[in-house]
Short mmCIF file of C-alpha atoms in Angstrom, two decimals:
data_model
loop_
_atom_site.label_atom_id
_atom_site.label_comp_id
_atom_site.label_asym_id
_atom_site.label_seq_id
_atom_site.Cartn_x
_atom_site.Cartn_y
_atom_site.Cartn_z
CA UNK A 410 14.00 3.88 -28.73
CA UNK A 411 11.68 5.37 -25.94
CA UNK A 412 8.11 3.79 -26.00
CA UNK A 413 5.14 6.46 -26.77
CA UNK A 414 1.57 6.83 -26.30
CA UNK A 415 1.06 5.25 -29.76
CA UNK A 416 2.72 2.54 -28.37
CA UNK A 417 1.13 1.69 -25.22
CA UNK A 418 -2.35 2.40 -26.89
CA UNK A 419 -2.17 -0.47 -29.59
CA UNK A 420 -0.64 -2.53 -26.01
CA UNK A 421 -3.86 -1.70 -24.36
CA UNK A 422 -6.14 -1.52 -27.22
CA UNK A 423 -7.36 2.28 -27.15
CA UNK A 424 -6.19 5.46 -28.69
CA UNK A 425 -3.83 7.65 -28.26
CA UNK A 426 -6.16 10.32 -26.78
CA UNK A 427 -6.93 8.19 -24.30
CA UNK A 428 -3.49 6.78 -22.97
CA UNK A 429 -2.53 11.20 -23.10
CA UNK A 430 -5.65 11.65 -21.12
CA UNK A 431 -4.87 8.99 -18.09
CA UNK A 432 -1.35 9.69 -17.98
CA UNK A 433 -1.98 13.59 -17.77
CA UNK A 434 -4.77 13.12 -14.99
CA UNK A 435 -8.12 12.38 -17.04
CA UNK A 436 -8.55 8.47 -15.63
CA UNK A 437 -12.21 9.15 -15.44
CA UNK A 438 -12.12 8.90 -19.40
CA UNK A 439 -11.03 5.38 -19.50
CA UNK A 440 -12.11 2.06 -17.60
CA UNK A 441 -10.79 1.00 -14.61
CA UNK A 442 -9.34 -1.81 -16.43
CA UNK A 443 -7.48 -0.26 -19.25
CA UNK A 444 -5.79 2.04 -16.62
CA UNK A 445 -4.65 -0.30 -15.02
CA UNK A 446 -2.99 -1.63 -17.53
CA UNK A 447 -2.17 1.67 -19.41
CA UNK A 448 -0.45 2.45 -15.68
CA UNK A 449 1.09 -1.11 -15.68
CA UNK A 450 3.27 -0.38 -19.06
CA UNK A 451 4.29 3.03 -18.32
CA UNK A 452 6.12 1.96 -15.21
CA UNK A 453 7.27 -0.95 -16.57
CA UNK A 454 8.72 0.51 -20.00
CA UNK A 455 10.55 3.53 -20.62
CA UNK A 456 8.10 5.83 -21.57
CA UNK A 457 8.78 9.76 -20.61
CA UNK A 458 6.54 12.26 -21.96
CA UNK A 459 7.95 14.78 -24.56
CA UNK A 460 8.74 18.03 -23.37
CA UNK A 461 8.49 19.71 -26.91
CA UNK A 462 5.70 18.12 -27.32
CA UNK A 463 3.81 19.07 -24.33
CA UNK A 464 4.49 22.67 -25.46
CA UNK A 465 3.07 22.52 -28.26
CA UNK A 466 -0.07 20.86 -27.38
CA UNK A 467 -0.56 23.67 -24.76
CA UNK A 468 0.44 21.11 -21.90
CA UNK A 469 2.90 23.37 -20.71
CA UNK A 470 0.60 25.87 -18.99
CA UNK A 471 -0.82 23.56 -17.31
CA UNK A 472 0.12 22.65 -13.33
CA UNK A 473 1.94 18.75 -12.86
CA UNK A 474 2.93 16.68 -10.32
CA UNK A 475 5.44 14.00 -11.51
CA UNK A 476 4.93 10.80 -9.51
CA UNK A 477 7.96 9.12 -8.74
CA UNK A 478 6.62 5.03 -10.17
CA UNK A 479 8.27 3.19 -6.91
CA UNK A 480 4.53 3.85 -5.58
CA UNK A 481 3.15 0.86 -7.61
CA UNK A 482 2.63 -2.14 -4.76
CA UNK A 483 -1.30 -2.63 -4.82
CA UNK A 484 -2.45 -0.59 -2.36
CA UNK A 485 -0.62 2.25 -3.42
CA UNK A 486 -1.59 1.39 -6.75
CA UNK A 487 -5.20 2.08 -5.26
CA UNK A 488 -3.19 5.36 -3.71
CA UNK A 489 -2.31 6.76 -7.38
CA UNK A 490 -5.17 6.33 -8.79
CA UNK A 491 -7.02 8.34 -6.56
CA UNK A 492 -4.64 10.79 -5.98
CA UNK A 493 -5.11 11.71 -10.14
CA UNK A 494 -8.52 12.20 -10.01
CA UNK A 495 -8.57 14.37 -6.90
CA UNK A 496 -5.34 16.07 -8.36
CA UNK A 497 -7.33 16.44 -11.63
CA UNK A 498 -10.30 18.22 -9.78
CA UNK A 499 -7.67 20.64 -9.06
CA UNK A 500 -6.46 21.39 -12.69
CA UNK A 501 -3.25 19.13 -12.38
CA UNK A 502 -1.81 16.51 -14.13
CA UNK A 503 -0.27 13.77 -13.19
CA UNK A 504 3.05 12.63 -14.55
CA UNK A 505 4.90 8.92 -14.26
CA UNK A 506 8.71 8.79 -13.49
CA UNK A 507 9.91 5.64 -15.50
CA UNK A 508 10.69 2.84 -14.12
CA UNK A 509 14.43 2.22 -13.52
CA UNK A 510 17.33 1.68 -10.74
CA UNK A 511 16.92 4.92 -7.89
CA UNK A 512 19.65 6.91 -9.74
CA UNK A 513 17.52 6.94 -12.67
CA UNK A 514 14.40 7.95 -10.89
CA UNK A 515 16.17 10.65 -9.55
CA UNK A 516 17.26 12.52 -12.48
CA UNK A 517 13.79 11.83 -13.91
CA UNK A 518 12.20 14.06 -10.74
CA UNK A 519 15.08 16.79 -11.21
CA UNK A 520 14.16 17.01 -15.50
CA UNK A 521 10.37 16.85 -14.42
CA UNK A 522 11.57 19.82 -11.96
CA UNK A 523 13.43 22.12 -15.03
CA UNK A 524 10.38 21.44 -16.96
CA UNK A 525 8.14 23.13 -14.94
CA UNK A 526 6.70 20.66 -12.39
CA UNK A 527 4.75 22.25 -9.48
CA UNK A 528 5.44 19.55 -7.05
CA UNK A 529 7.07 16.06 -6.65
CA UNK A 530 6.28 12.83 -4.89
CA UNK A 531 8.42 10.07 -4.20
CA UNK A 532 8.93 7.29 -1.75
CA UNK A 533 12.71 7.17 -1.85
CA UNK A 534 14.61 8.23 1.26
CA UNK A 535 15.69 11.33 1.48
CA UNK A 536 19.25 10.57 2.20
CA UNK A 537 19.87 9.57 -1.12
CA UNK A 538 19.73 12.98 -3.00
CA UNK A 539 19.57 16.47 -1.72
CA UNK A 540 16.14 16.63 -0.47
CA UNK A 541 15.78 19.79 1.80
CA UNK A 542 16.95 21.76 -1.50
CA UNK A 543 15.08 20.08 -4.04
CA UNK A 544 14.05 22.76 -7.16
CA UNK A 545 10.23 22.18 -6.20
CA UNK A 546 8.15 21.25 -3.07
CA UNK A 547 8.63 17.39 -2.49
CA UNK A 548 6.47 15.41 -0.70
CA UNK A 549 7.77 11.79 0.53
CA UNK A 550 5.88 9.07 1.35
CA UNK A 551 7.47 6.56 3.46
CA UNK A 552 7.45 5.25 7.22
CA UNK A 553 7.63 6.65 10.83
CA UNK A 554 11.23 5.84 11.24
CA UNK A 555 12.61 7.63 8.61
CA UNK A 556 11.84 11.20 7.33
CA UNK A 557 8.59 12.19 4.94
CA UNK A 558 5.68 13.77 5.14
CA UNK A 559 2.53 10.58 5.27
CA UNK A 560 2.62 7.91 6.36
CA UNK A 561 -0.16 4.40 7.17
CA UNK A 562 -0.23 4.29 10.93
CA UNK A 563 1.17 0.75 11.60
CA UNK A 564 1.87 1.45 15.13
CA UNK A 565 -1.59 1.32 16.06
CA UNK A 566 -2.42 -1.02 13.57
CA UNK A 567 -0.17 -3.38 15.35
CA UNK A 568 -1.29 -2.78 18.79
CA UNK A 569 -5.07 -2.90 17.40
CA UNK A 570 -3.76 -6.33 16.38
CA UNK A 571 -2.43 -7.78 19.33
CA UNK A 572 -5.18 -6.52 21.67
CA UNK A 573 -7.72 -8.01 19.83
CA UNK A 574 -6.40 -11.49 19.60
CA UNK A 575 -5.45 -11.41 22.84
CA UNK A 576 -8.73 -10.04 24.46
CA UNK A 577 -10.87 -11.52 22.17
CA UNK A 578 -9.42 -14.94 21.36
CA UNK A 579 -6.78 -15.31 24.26
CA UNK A 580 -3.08 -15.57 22.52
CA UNK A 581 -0.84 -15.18 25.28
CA UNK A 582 2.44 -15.72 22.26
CA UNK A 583 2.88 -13.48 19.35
CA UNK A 584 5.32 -14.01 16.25
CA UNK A 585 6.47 -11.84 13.61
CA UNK A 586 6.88 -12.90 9.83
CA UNK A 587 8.04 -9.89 7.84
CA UNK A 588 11.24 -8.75 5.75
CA UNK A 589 11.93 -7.53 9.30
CA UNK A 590 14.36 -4.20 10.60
CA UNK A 591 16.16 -3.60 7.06
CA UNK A 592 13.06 -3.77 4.49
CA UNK A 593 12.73 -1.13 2.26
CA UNK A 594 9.14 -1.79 2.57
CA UNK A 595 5.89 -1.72 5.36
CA UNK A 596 7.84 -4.61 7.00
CA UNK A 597 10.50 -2.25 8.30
CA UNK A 598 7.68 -0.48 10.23
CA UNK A 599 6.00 -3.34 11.07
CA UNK A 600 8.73 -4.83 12.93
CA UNK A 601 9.73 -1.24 14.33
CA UNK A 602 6.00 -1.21 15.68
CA UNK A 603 5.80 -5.20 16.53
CA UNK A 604 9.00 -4.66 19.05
CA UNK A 605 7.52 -1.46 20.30
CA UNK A 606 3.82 -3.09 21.26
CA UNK A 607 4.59 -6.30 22.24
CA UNK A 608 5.73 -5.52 25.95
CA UNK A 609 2.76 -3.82 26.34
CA UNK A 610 0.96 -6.57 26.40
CA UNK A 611 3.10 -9.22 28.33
CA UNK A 612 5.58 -10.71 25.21
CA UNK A 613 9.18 -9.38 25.41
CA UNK A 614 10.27 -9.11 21.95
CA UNK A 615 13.14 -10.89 20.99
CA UNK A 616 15.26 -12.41 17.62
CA UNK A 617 13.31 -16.04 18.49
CA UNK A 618 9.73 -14.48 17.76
CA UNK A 619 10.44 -12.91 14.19
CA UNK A 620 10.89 -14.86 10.92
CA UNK A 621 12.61 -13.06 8.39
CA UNK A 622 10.16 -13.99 5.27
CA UNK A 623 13.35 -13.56 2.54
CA UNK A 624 15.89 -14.95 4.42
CA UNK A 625 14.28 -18.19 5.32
CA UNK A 626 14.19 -21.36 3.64
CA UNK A 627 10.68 -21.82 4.69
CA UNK A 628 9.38 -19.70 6.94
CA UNK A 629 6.44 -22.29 7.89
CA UNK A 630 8.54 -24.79 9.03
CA UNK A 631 10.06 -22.32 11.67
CA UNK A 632 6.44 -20.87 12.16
CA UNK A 633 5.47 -24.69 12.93
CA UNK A 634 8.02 -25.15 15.10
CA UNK A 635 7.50 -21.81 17.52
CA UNK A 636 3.50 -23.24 17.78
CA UNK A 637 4.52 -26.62 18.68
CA UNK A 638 7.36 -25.90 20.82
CA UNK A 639 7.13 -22.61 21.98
CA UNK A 640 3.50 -22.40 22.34
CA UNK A 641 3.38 -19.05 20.00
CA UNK A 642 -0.06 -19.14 18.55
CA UNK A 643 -1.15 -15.98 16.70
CA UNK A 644 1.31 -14.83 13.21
CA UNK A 645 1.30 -10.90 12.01
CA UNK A 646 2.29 -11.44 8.44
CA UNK A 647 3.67 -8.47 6.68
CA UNK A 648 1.55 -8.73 3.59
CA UNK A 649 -1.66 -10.75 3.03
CA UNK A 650 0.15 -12.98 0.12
CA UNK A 651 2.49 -13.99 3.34
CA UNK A 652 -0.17 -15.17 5.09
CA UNK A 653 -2.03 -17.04 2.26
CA UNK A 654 1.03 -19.13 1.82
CA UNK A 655 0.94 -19.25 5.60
CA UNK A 656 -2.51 -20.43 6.25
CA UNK A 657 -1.96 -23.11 3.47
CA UNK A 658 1.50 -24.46 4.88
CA UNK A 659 0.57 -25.17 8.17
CA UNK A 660 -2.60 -26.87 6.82
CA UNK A 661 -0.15 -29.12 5.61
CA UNK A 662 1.70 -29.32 8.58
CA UNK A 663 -1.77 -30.69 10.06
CA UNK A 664 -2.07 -26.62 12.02
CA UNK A 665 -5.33 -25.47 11.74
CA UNK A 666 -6.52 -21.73 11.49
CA UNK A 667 -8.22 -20.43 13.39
CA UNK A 668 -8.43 -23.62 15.31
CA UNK A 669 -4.78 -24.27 16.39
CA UNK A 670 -3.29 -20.50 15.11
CA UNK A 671 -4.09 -16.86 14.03
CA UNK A 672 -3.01 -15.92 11.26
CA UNK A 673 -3.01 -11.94 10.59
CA UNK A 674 -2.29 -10.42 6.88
CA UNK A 675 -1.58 -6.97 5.95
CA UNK A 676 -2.75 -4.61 2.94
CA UNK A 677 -6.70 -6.19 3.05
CA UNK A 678 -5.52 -6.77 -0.46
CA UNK A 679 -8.63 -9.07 -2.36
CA UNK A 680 -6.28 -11.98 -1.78
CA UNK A 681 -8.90 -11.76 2.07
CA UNK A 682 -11.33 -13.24 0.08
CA UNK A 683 -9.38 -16.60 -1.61
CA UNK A 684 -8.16 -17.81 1.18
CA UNK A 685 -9.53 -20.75 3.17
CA UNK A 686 -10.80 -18.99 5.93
CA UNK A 687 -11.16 -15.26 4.92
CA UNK A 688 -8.55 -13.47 6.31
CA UNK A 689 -8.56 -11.17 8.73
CA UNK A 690 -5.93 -8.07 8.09
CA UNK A 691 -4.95 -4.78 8.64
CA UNK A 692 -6.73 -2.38 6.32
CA UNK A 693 -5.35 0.47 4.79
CA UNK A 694 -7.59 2.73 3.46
CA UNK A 695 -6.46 3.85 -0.05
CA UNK A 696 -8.79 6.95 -0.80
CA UNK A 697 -8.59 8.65 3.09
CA UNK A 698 -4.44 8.08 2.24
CA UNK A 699 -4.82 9.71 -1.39
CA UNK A 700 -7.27 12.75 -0.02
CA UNK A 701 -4.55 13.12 3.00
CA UNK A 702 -1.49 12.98 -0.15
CA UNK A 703 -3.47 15.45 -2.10
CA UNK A 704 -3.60 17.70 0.97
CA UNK A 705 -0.66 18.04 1.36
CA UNK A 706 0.83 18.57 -2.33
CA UNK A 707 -1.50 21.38 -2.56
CA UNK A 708 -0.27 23.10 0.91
CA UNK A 709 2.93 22.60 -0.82
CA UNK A 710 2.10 24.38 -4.29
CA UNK A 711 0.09 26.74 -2.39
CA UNK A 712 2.97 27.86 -0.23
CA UNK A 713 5.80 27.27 -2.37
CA UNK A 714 7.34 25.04 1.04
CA UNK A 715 9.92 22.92 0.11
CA UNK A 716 10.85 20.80 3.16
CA UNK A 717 9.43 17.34 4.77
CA UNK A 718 6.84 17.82 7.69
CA UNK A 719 8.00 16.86 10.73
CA UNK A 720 6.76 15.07 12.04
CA UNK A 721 4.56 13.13 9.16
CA UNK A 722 0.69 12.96 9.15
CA UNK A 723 -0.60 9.95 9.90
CA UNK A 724 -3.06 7.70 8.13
CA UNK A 725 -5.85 6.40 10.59
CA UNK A 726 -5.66 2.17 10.17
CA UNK A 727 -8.36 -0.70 10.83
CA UNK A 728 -8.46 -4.35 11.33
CA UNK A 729 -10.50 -5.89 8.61
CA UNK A 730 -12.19 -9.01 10.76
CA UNK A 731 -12.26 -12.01 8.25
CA UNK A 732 -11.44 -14.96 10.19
CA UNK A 733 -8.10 -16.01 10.61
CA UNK A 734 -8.52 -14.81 13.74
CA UNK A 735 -11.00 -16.71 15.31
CA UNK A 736 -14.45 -14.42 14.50
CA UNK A 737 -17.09 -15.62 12.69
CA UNK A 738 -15.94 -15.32 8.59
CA UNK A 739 -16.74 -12.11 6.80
CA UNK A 740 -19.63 -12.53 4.50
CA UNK A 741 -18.96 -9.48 1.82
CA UNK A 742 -21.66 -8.37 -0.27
CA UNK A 743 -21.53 -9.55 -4.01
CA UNK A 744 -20.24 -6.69 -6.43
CA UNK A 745 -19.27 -6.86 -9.84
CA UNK A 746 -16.41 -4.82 -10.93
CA UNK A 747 -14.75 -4.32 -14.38
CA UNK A 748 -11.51 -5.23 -12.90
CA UNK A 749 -10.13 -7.11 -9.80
CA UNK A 750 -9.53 -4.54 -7.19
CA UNK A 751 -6.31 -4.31 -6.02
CA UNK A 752 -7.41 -4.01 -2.16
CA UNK A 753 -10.80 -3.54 -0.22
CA UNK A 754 -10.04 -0.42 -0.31
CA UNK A 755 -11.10 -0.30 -3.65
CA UNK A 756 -14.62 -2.45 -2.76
CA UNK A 757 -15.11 0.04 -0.07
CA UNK A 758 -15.59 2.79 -2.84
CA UNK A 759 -17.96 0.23 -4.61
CA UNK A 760 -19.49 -0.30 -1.88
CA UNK A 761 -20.35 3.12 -1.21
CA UNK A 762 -22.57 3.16 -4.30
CA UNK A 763 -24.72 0.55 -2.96
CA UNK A 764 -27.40 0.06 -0.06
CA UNK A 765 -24.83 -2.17 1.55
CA UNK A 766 -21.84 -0.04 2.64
CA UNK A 767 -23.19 -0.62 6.68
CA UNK A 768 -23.06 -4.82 5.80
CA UNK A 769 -19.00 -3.98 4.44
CA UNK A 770 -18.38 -1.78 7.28
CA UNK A 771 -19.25 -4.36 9.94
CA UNK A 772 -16.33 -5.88 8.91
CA UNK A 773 -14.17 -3.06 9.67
CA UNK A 774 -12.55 -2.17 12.96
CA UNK A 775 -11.17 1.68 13.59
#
C-alpha cells in the first residue's frame, strides 16, 4: 500500500497540512529540520501524490515541476531545497519522483508529464529514455561530458586546486582518489578534469596517479605507498567523507597532514569542520546552483523549449581554504542552526544574516 501524507506526518511528528505544504513548495512553513526529514521519507518510501486528489483540492490549476529524487546527495540536497522556495516565489510546486530503480523513475516523470506538469528535472542521462521528445520541457542536471543543461564547474575547480598547492605550498606530484572515468557521480568529472589539468602544470597523468576509491581494498595503503615511493604529496579526494577517512589513515600510517601531505576534499560538506585539521575543499555553492536551476526551468516554461542547452551553463566553483593544505586552519564563526547543514553552503546563507559573512568569506577562494 502506497505511503501518504498521513503517514509521513505521524513519521515526522507534524500534520498533514504541513507535510502537503513542503512537498507542494511551501518549505518556509516548516523547520529546516522536519523538512529534512519530511524530504528524507518521501524519497526513501513510495509515496506519489494522488492525482484525484490534487483535483479536488484545487492543486490541479496550479503550475509543478516534478523533481526526479536521484538529486538527494547533500549538496544537492542543499540544491532542492532552494530550488522550492525560489520555485514557490514563482507560484510552482514542487513534486518528488519516488525513489526506485531508473526504469521506475522514468515512468514516474512521464505520469507527472500526463498529469499536467509544466516542467521536469532529472539527473539521469539522457540516453536512457527519449529525451529530445519528452511531453514537457526537461531540464538535466549532470556533468560536462555528457549532455544537460547545468552543471558545477569542476574543471576549474580542479585547476584552482592544483595551482594553489603547487604555488602556494610547492607539490610538484598530484594523485587522484575518486570512483574515477565510469562513476555515475562528480568523480566521473573529476577525473575527466584531473587528466585534463594536470599537464598543465608539469604531471603527465597516468593509471599510477589515480586510486579508484570502490575498487580498492584500501585506498590508503596505495595512497601511502605513491608518498613514500613515488614522492606524490598532495590527494584530490572526490568527496570530503574520502578525505576524512584519508587524513585519519595516513595518521596511522605515521603521514602527517599538512606536514608530510595535502589532502583536498570535495562538496565543503560540514564534515570540513570534524576533521583533524579542517579541511580544505572545493566548494560548491548550493543557492547560486539552485537560482541558476530555477533560471532555467522558467526559460523552459516560459518558452515551451523542450531540448538540453548545449552547451550547459556552468556553475562558478571555489576552494574553501581549511587546512589540509598547508594554510593557516579556518576559524568559522559560531552559528547555531536547528539542523546540521548539509554543506557550507548552507552556513553561507546563515552567515549572511549575521555581521560576520566577510570573517566566512575569507575562507573562500573564487
Amino acid at each position: 500500500m502506497p505511503i501518504t501524507t498521513k503517514d509521513i506526518a505521524e513519521m515526522v511528528g507534524v500534520s498533514r497540512q504541513a507535510v502537503s505544504a513542503v512537498l507542494n513548495g511551501h518549505p518556509e512553513k516548516v523547520s529546516p529540520e522536519k523538512r529534512r526529514k519530511i524530504f528524507h521519507i518521501a524519497k526513501n518510501t513510495q509515496y506519489r501524490p494522488n492525482a484525484a486528489a490534487l483535483k479536488l483540492s484545487g492543486h490541479a490549476t496550479r503550475k509543478f515541476v516534478i523533481i526526479d529524487t536521484g538529486l538527494f546527495p547533500p549538496v544537492k540536497l542543499s540544491v532542492l531545497e532552494q530550488l522550492t522556495q525560489i520555485l514557490s516565489e514563482n507560484s510552482i510546486d514542487i513534486r518528488l519522483t519516488p525513489p526506485g530503480d531508473k526504469g521506475c523513475k522514468i515512468r514516474a516523470l512521464y505520469d507527472a508529464a500526463a498529469e499536467g506538469a509544466s516542467a521536469a528535472v532529472t539527473d539521469l542521462k539522457t540516453e536512457l529514455f527519449d529525451a529530445k521528445n519528452f511531453p514537457v520541457p526537461l531540464i538535466v542536471m549532470g556533468n560536462c561530458s555528457e549532455p544537460c543543461d547545468i552543471s558545477f564547474d569542476y574543471e576549474n575547480a580542479v585547476r584552482r586546486v592544483i595551482k594553489h598547492l603547487q604555488q602556494k605550498h610547492g607539490h610538484r606530484k598530484f594523485a587522484l582518489i575518486s570512483a574515477g572515468k565510469d562513476a555515475v557521480s562528480c568523480g566521473k568529472e573529476l577525473y575527466r578534469s584531473f587528466e585534463k589539468v594536470l599537464p598543465e602544470y608539469g604531471q603527465e597523468f597516468t593509471p599510477e596517479y589515480y586510486i579508484p576509491v570502490h575498487r580498492q581494498e584500501n585506498p590508503s595503503d596505495y595512497a601511502a605507498m605513491l608518498f613514500k615511493e613515488r614522492g606524490v604529496t598532495a590527494f584530490l579526494c572526490e568527496n570530503d567523507a574520502v578525505a576524512a577517512r584519508l587524513i585519519v589513515d595516513l595518521k596511522l600510517r605515521n603521514i602527517r597532514v599538512p606536514e608530510d601531505v595535502a589532502v583536498i576534499g570535495n562538496g565543503c560538506s560540514y564534515v570540513t569542520e570534524l576533521t583533524p585539521v579542517p579541511l580544505t575543499s572545493i566548494y560548491l555553492p548550493a543557492r547560486k546552483y539552485a537560482e541558476i536551476l530555477a533560471e532555467i526551468v522558467l526559460e523552459r516554461i516560459s518558452g515551451n523549449i523542450p531540448a538540453v542547452s548545449a552547451p550547459p551553463r556552468l556553475v562558478p566553483t571555489g576552494l574553501f581554504i581549511g587546512g589540509s593544505c598547508g594554510c593557516p586552519p579556518a576559524e568559522l564563526p559560531q552559528l547555531y542552526w536547528e539542523a546540521i547543514p548539509h554543506s557550507l553552503g548552507d552556513q553561507e546563507q546563515e552567515i549572511h544574516k549575521s555581521p560576520r559573512f566577510e570573517q566566512f568569506m575569507e575562507h573562500i577562494n573564487f
